[in-house]
PDB file of C-alpha atoms and ligand atoms in Angstrom:
ATOM      1  CA  MET A   1       7.001  -7.330  25.861  1.00  0.00           C
ATOM      2  CA  THR A   2       7.829  -4.359  28.102  1.00  0.00           C
ATOM      3  CA  GLU A   3       5.548  -1.496  29.103  1.00  0.00           C
ATOM      4  CA  GLY A   4       7.765   0.896  27.115  1.00  0.00           C
ATOM      5  CA  ALA A   5       7.444  -1.206  23.959  1.00  0.00           C
ATOM      6  CA  ALA A   6       3.645  -1.257  24.338  1.00  0.00           C
ATOM      7  CA  ALA A   7       3.584   2.547  24.648  1.00  0.00           C
ATOM      8  CA  PHE A   8       5.774   2.772  21.557  1.00  0.00           C
ATOM      9  CA  ILE A   9       3.325   0.558  19.609  1.00  0.00           C
ATOM     10  CA  TRP A  10       0.472   2.861  20.678  1.00  0.00           C
ATOM     11  CA  LEU A  11       2.433   5.885  19.418  1.00  0.00           C
ATOM     12  CA  ALA A  12       3.398   4.157  16.144  1.00  0.00           C
ATOM     13  CA  GLY A  13      -0.319   3.398  15.598  1.00  0.00           C
ATOM     14  CA  LEU A  14      -1.149   7.084  15.985  1.00  0.00           C
ATOM     15  CA  VAL A  15       1.505   8.045  13.415  1.00  0.00           C
ATOM     16  CA  ALA A  16       0.278   5.318  11.007  1.00  0.00           C
ATOM     17  CA  TRP A  17      -3.310   6.589  11.411  1.00  0.00           C
ATOM     18  CA  PHE A  18      -2.156  10.068  10.388  1.00  0.00           C
ATOM     19  CA  VAL A  19      -0.122   8.828   7.411  1.00  0.00           C
ATOM     20  CA  ILE A  20      -2.955   6.635   6.063  1.00  0.00           C
ATOM     21  CA  ARG A  21      -5.514   9.419   6.363  1.00  0.00           C
ATOM     22  CA  LEU A  22      -3.493  12.338   4.998  1.00  0.00           C
ATOM     23  CA  PRO A  23      -3.880  11.702   1.228  1.00  0.00           C
ATOM     24  CA  TYR A  24      -7.666  11.280   1.598  1.00  0.00           C
ATOM     25  CA  GLN A  25      -7.910  14.456   3.630  1.00  0.00           C
ATOM     26  CA  ARG A  26      -6.006  16.329   0.913  1.00  0.00           C
ATOM     27  CA  ARG A  27      -8.061  14.928  -1.950  1.00  0.00           C
ATOM     28  CA  ALA A  28     -11.359  15.608  -0.169  1.00  0.00           C
ATOM     29  CA  ARG A  29     -10.614  19.351  -0.191  1.00  0.00           C
ATOM     30  CA  ARG A  30     -10.875  19.353  -3.976  1.00  0.00           C
ATOM     31  CA  ILE A  31     -14.222  17.522  -4.272  1.00  0.00           C
ATOM     32  CA  ARG A  32     -17.394  19.586  -4.096  1.00  0.00           C
ATOM     33  CA  ILE A  33     -19.819  18.933  -1.219  1.00  0.00           C
ATOM     34  CA  VAL A  34     -23.463  18.638  -2.286  1.00  0.00           C
ATOM     35  CA  ALA A  35     -25.088  17.847   1.087  1.00  0.00           C
ATOM     36  CA  ALA A  36     -23.895  17.938   4.696  1.00  0.00           C
ATOM     37  CA  GLN A  37     -25.181  17.151   8.163  1.00  0.00           C
ATOM     38  CA  ARG A  38     -23.712  19.653  10.612  1.00  0.00           C
ATOM     39  CA  THR A  39     -25.642  19.282  13.845  1.00  0.00           C
ATOM     40  CA  LEU A  40     -24.192  20.246  17.241  1.00  0.00           C
ATOM     41  CA  SER A  41     -23.626  16.599  18.094  1.00  0.00           C
ATOM     42  CA  GLU A  42     -21.798  16.146  14.784  1.00  0.00           C
ATOM     43  CA  ARG A  43     -19.522  19.059  15.684  1.00  0.00           C
ATOM     44  CA  LEU A  44     -18.727  17.639  19.131  1.00  0.00           C
ATOM     45  CA  VAL A  45     -18.169  13.947  18.448  1.00  0.00           C
ATOM     46  CA  LEU A  46     -15.021  14.273  16.355  1.00  0.00           C
ATOM     47  CA  PRO A  47     -13.065  16.332  18.933  1.00  0.00           C
ATOM     48  CA  ALA A  48     -14.313  13.907  21.620  1.00  0.00           C
ATOM     49  CA  ALA A  49     -12.840  10.955  19.735  1.00  0.00           C
ATOM     50  CA  GLY A  50      -9.596  12.862  19.160  1.00  0.00           C
ATOM     51  CA  ILE A  51      -9.290  13.718  22.856  1.00  0.00           C
ATOM     52  CA  GLY A  52      -9.904  10.103  23.929  1.00  0.00           C
ATOM     53  CA  LEU A  53      -7.703   8.463  21.312  1.00  0.00           C
ATOM     54  CA  SER A  54      -4.778  10.872  21.259  1.00  0.00           C
ATOM     55  CA  VAL A  55      -4.762  13.929  23.573  1.00  0.00           C
ATOM     56  CA  ILE A  56      -5.394  12.154  26.908  1.00  0.00           C
ATOM     57  CA  PRO A  57      -3.063   9.181  26.290  1.00  0.00           C
ATOM     58  CA  ALA A  58      -0.298  11.346  24.771  1.00  0.00           C
ATOM     59  CA  PHE A  59      -0.501  13.797  27.678  1.00  0.00           C
ATOM     60  CA  HIS A  60      -0.331  10.914  30.143  1.00  0.00           C
ATOM     61  CA  LEU A  61       2.670   9.324  28.399  1.00  0.00           C
ATOM     62  CA  ALA A  62       4.483  12.666  28.338  1.00  0.00           C
ATOM     63  CA  THR A  63       3.748  13.730  31.918  1.00  0.00           C
ATOM     64  CA  GLY A  64       2.502  10.700  33.906  1.00  0.00           C
ATOM     65  CA  VAL A  65      -0.378  12.900  35.082  1.00  0.00           C
ATOM     66  CA  PHE A  66      -2.793   9.980  35.615  1.00  0.00           C
ATOM     67  CA  GLY A  67      -0.180   7.887  37.478  1.00  0.00           C
ATOM     68  CA  PHE A  68      -2.643   7.404  40.380  1.00  0.00           C
ATOM     69  CA  ALA A  69      -4.745   5.242  38.025  1.00  0.00           C
ATOM     70  CA  ASP A  70      -1.937   2.936  36.828  1.00  0.00           C
ATOM     71  CA  TYR A  71      -2.252  -0.823  37.113  1.00  0.00           C
ATOM     72  CA  ARG A  72       0.312  -3.565  36.588  1.00  0.00           C
ATOM     73  CA  PHE A  73       1.348  -4.189  33.001  1.00  0.00           C
ATOM     74  CA  ARG A  74       1.694  -7.798  31.864  1.00  0.00           C
ATOM     75  CA  PRO A  75       3.434  -8.867  28.640  1.00  0.00           C
ATOM     76  CA  TRP A  76       0.319 -10.620  27.264  1.00  0.00           C
ATOM     77  CA  MET A  77      -1.487  -7.242  27.291  1.00  0.00           C
ATOM     78  CA  GLY A  78       1.189  -5.831  24.999  1.00  0.00           C
ATOM     79  CA  TRP A  79       0.942  -8.757  22.574  1.00  0.00           C
ATOM     80  CA  CYS A  80      -2.861  -8.575  22.470  1.00  0.00           C
ATOM     81  CA  GLY A  81      -2.591  -4.816  21.952  1.00  0.00           C
ATOM     82  CA  LEU A  82      -0.166  -5.323  19.068  1.00  0.00           C
ATOM     83  CA  ALA A  83      -2.459  -7.873  17.383  1.00  0.00           C
ATOM     84  CA  VAL A  84      -5.528  -5.614  17.706  1.00  0.00           C
ATOM     85  CA  GLU A  85      -3.535  -2.565  16.558  1.00  0.00           C
ATOM     86  CA  VAL A  86      -2.493  -4.402  13.373  1.00  0.00           C
ATOM     87  CA  LEU A  87      -6.127  -5.371  12.708  1.00  0.00           C
ATOM     88  CA  PHE A  88      -7.185  -1.751  13.280  1.00  0.00           C
ATOM     89  CA  LEU A  89      -4.660  -0.372  10.797  1.00  0.00           C
ATOM     90  CA  ALA A  90      -5.449  -3.021   8.169  1.00  0.00           C
ATOM     91  CA  LEU A  91      -9.189  -2.306   8.362  1.00  0.00           C
ATOM     92  CA  PHE A  92      -8.676   1.458   8.578  1.00  0.00           C
ATOM     93  CA  TYR A  93      -6.534   1.357   5.436  1.00  0.00           C
ATOM     94  CA  ALA A  94      -8.891  -0.987   3.560  1.00  0.00           C
ATOM     95  CA  SER A  95     -11.963   1.139   4.290  1.00  0.00           C
ATOM     96  CA  HIS A  96     -10.224   4.333   3.116  1.00  0.00           C
ATOM     97  CA  ARG A  97      -9.135   2.620  -0.082  1.00  0.00           C
ATOM     98  CA  GLN A  98     -12.627   1.344  -0.712  1.00  0.00           C
ATOM     99  CA  LEU A  99     -14.407   4.636   0.020  1.00  0.00           C
ATOM    100  CA  GLY A 100     -11.870   6.558  -2.072  1.00  0.00           C
ATOM    101  CA  ARG A 101     -13.227   9.912  -3.238  1.00  0.00           C
ATOM    102  CA  ASN A 102     -16.476   9.329  -1.284  1.00  0.00           C
ATOM    103  CA  TRP A 103     -14.663   9.692   2.038  1.00  0.00           C
ATOM    104  CA  SER A 104     -15.224  12.738   4.309  1.00  0.00           C
ATOM    105  CA  VAL A 105     -14.123  13.381   7.852  1.00  0.00           C
ATOM    106  CA  THR A 106     -17.630  14.633   8.709  1.00  0.00           C
ATOM    107  CA  LEU A 107     -21.055  13.697   7.338  1.00  0.00           C
ATOM    108  CA  GLU A 108     -21.010  14.897   3.756  1.00  0.00           C
ATOM    109  CA  ILE A 109     -22.214  13.817   0.354  1.00  0.00           C
ATOM    110  CA  ARG A 110     -19.756  14.674  -2.396  1.00  0.00           C
ATOM    111  CA  ASP A 111     -20.240  15.518  -6.034  1.00  0.00           C
ATOM    112  CA  LYS A 112     -20.752  12.190  -7.942  1.00  0.00           C
ATOM    113  CA  HIS A 113     -20.977  10.337  -4.622  1.00  0.00           C
ATOM    114  CA  ARG A 114     -21.377   6.600  -5.141  1.00  0.00           C
ATOM    115  CA  LEU A 115     -22.722   4.122  -2.595  1.00  0.00           C
ATOM    116  CA  VAL A 116     -19.801   1.811  -1.825  1.00  0.00           C
ATOM    117  CA  THR A 117     -20.884  -1.772  -1.079  1.00  0.00           C
ATOM    118  CA  ASP A 118     -17.768  -3.826  -1.785  1.00  0.00           C
ATOM    119  CA  GLY A 119     -14.542  -4.731   0.016  1.00  0.00           C
ATOM    120  CA  PRO A 120     -15.168  -4.469   3.781  1.00  0.00           C
ATOM    121  CA  TYR A 121     -18.437  -2.609   2.993  1.00  0.00           C
ATOM    122  CA  ARG A 122     -19.851  -5.898   1.702  1.00  0.00           C
ATOM    123  CA  TYR A 123     -20.079  -7.170   5.301  1.00  0.00           C
ATOM    124  CA  VAL A 124     -20.603  -4.059   7.430  1.00  0.00           C
ATOM    125  CA  ARG A 125     -21.856  -0.565   6.716  1.00  0.00           C
ATOM    126  CA  HIS A 126     -19.259   1.104   8.965  1.00  0.00           C
ATOM    127  CA  PRO A 127     -15.919  -0.714   8.697  1.00  0.00           C
ATOM    128  CA  MET A 128     -14.039   2.486   9.498  1.00  0.00           C
ATOM    129  CA  TYR A 129     -15.953   2.763  12.781  1.00  0.00           C
ATOM    130  CA  SER A 130     -15.273  -0.961  13.399  1.00  0.00           C
ATOM    131  CA  SER A 131     -11.589  -0.078  12.984  1.00  0.00           C
ATOM    132  CA  PHE A 132     -11.981   2.802  15.492  1.00  0.00           C
ATOM    133  CA  TRP A 133     -13.412   0.356  18.046  1.00  0.00           C
ATOM    134  CA  LEU A 134     -10.381  -1.895  17.451  1.00  0.00           C
ATOM    135  CA  TRP A 135      -8.098   1.122  17.906  1.00  0.00           C
ATOM    136  CA  ALA A 136      -9.731   1.917  21.261  1.00  0.00           C
ATOM    137  CA  ILE A 137      -9.465  -1.734  22.373  1.00  0.00           C
ATOM    138  CA  ALA A 138      -5.776  -1.812  21.357  1.00  0.00           C
ATOM    139  CA  GLN A 139      -5.204   1.342  23.435  1.00  0.00           C
ATOM    140  CA  ALA A 140      -6.815  -0.316  26.464  1.00  0.00           C
ATOM    141  CA  PHE A 141      -4.403  -3.265  26.125  1.00  0.00           C
ATOM    142  CA  LEU A 142      -1.317  -1.138  25.437  1.00  0.00           C
ATOM    143  CA  LEU A 143      -1.608   1.548  28.129  1.00  0.00           C
ATOM    144  CA  PRO A 144      -2.033   0.086  31.647  1.00  0.00           C
ATOM    145  CA  ASN A 145      -3.893   3.037  33.105  1.00  0.00           C
ATOM    146  CA  TRP A 146      -7.609   3.328  33.857  1.00  0.00           C
ATOM    147  CA  VAL A 147      -7.799   6.867  32.438  1.00  0.00           C
ATOM    148  CA  ALA A 148      -5.374   6.872  29.478  1.00  0.00           C
ATOM    149  CA  GLY A 149      -6.156   3.269  28.499  1.00  0.00           C
ATOM    150  CA  LEU A 150      -9.939   3.596  28.545  1.00  0.00           C
ATOM    151  CA  SER A 151     -10.366   7.172  27.291  1.00  0.00           C
ATOM    152  CA  GLY A 152     -10.277   5.826  23.711  1.00  0.00           C
ATOM    153  CA  ILE A 153     -13.320   3.621  24.326  1.00  0.00           C
ATOM    154  CA  ALA A 154     -15.216   6.622  25.740  1.00  0.00           C
ATOM    155  CA  GLY A 155     -14.198   8.799  22.762  1.00  0.00           C
ATOM    156  CA  VAL A 156     -15.111   6.232  20.133  1.00  0.00           C
ATOM    157  CA  GLY A 157     -18.367   5.496  21.957  1.00  0.00           C
ATOM    158  CA  LEU A 158     -19.324   9.178  21.745  1.00  0.00           C
ATOM    159  CA  LEU A 159     -18.350   9.346  18.065  1.00  0.00           C
ATOM    160  CA  TYR A 160     -20.098   6.140  17.131  1.00  0.00           C
ATOM    161  CA  PHE A 161     -23.362   6.544  19.054  1.00  0.00           C
ATOM    162  CA  GLY A 162     -23.488  10.295  18.395  1.00  0.00           C
ATOM    163  CA  ARG A 163     -23.081   9.897  14.669  1.00  0.00           C
ATOM    164  CA  VAL A 164     -24.173   6.591  13.236  1.00  0.00           C
ATOM    165  CA  GLY A 165     -27.933   7.298  13.256  1.00  0.00           C
ATOM    166  CA  ALA A 166     -27.507  10.662  11.521  1.00  0.00           C
ATOM    167  CA  GLU A 167     -25.080   9.164   9.012  1.00  0.00           C
ATOM    168  CA  GLU A 168     -27.502   6.405   8.048  1.00  0.00           C
ATOM    169  CA  ALA A 169     -30.339   8.939   7.751  1.00  0.00           C
ATOM    170  CA  LEU A 170     -28.187  11.050   5.401  1.00  0.00           C
ATOM    171  CA  MET A 171     -27.251   8.005   3.323  1.00  0.00           C
ATOM    172  CA  GLN A 172     -30.874   6.929   3.133  1.00  0.00           C
ATOM    173  CA  LYS A 173     -31.947  10.392   2.025  1.00  0.00           C
ATOM    174  CA  SER A 174     -29.265  10.403  -0.663  1.00  0.00           C
ATOM    175  CA  PHE A 175     -29.496   6.823  -1.933  1.00  0.00           C
ATOM    176  CA  GLY A 176     -33.093   5.796  -1.048  1.00  0.00           C
ATOM    177  CA  ASP A 177     -33.953   2.153  -1.755  1.00  0.00           C
ATOM    178  CA  GLU A 178     -30.420   1.327  -2.801  1.00  0.00           C
ATOM    179  CA  TYR A 179     -29.267   2.116   0.757  1.00  0.00           C
ATOM    180  CA  ARG A 180     -32.287   0.434   2.369  1.00  0.00           C
ATOM    181  CA  SER A 181     -31.571  -2.858   0.644  1.00  0.00           C
ATOM    182  CA  TYR A 182     -27.837  -2.499   1.356  1.00  0.00           C
ATOM    183  CA  ALA A 183     -28.649  -1.929   5.053  1.00  0.00           C
ATOM    184  CA  ALA A 184     -30.921  -4.988   5.107  1.00  0.00           C
ATOM    185  CA  ARG A 185     -28.058  -7.305   4.097  1.00  0.00           C
ATOM    186  CA  THR A 186     -25.219  -5.886   6.242  1.00  0.00           C
ATOM    187  CA  GLY A 187     -24.336  -5.380   9.914  1.00  0.00           C
ATOM    188  CA  ARG A 188     -23.361  -1.971  11.239  1.00  0.00           C
ATOM    189  CA  VAL A 189     -19.923  -2.733  12.677  1.00  0.00           C
ATOM    190  CA  VAL A 190     -19.870  -6.523  13.221  1.00  0.00           C
ATOM    191  CA  PRO A 191     -20.868  -8.771  10.292  1.00  0.00           C
ATOM    192  CA  ARG A 192     -24.324 -10.338  10.816  1.00  0.00           C
ATOM    193  CA  ILE A 193     -24.346  -9.570  14.575  1.00  0.00           C
ATOM    194  CA  PHE A 194     -24.496  -5.824  15.137  1.00  0.00           C
TER     195      PHE A 194
HETATM  196  N1  SAH B 201     -19.318   5.127   8.343  1.00  0.00           N
HETATM  197  C1  SAH B 201     -18.415   4.680   7.297  1.00  0.00           C
HETATM  198  C2  SAH B 201     -17.720   5.848   6.607  1.00  0.00           C
HETATM  199  C3  SAH B 201     -17.029   6.822   7.514  1.00  0.00           C
HETATM  200  S1  SAH B 201     -16.448   8.261   6.629  1.00  0.00           S
HETATM  201  C4  SAH B 201     -17.436   3.702   7.877  1.00  0.00           C
HETATM  202  O1  SAH B 201     -17.358   3.588   9.093  1.00  0.00           O
HETATM  203  O2  SAH B 201     -16.747   3.024   7.114  1.00  0.00           O
HETATM  204  C5  SAH B 201     -17.909   9.228   6.632  1.00  0.00           C
HETATM  205  C6  SAH B 201     -18.436   9.549   5.246  1.00  0.00           C
HETATM  206  O3  SAH B 201     -18.554   8.380   4.491  1.00  0.00           O
HETATM  207  C7  SAH B 201     -19.816  10.174   5.298  1.00  0.00           C
HETATM  208  O4  SAH B 201     -19.693  11.516   4.973  1.00  0.00           O
HETATM  209  C8  SAH B 201     -20.658   9.412   4.261  1.00  0.00           C
HETATM  210  O5  SAH B 201     -21.124  10.292   3.298  1.00  0.00           O
HETATM  211  C9  SAH B 201     -19.684   8.441   3.634  1.00  0.00           C
HETATM  212  N2  SAH B 201     -20.182   7.066   3.551  1.00  0.00           N
HETATM  213  C10 SAH B 201     -20.557   6.270   4.563  1.00  0.00           C
HETATM  214  N3  SAH B 201     -20.915   5.039   4.116  1.00  0.00           N
HETATM  215  C11 SAH B 201     -20.744   5.073   2.764  1.00  0.00           C
HETATM  216  C12 SAH B 201     -20.929   4.120   1.729  1.00  0.00           C
HETATM  217  N4  SAH B 201     -21.342   2.885   1.982  1.00  0.00           N
HETATM  218  N5  SAH B 201     -20.670   4.513   0.454  1.00  0.00           N
HETATM  219  C13 SAH B 201     -20.242   5.769   0.182  1.00  0.00           C
HETATM  220  N6  SAH B 201     -20.046   6.702   1.125  1.00  0.00           N
HETATM  221  C14 SAH B 201     -20.290   6.373   2.395  1.00  0.00           C
END
């Protein structure tokens, strides 16, 4: 695989992310919000993830601005990146399908919100965030640059660590013992381990 093909795969992943998410984003606008967690950290983490996963790498691909931090691309990196990218998109799609009308881009409880515990949610409480970690790892394989390749990991790290505690607190407040027992039998992002 060439460096150009790897960059193309990264870009195709970004487009696929947008296409998968769009219908959920549209539907969410029509469902009433009954509780929300809008702390400062919650307001900052989403743009941080967006900057790391799309703005920095796209800007680099368009302008070569971080060229000083390039390293040598090897074909195996591209193939690993492709494999991880496919896993990311599959899990991203599956978690949206499973959450359905309960999905929100920020921390919100919707009218008639149901605790989802099946599909990927049977094994981990945050499969969508697992998919974001995969996305960031794929980016690191696909873009051979210390800044543009690794900015995704920094962005997802900020989103994940800045949000997951507050999200679980909100879920616990809304679903009480049902969530506590669900949390006791699942991992956060890696089944059984973490
Ligand atoms: N953290 C989850 C969901 C991300 S979307 C994941 O990574 O898969 C964020 C929204 O999903 C939050 O507003 C929260 O209200 C909702 N949510 C999170 N876990 C849920 C679950 N198990 N069932 C229903 N809604 C959930």
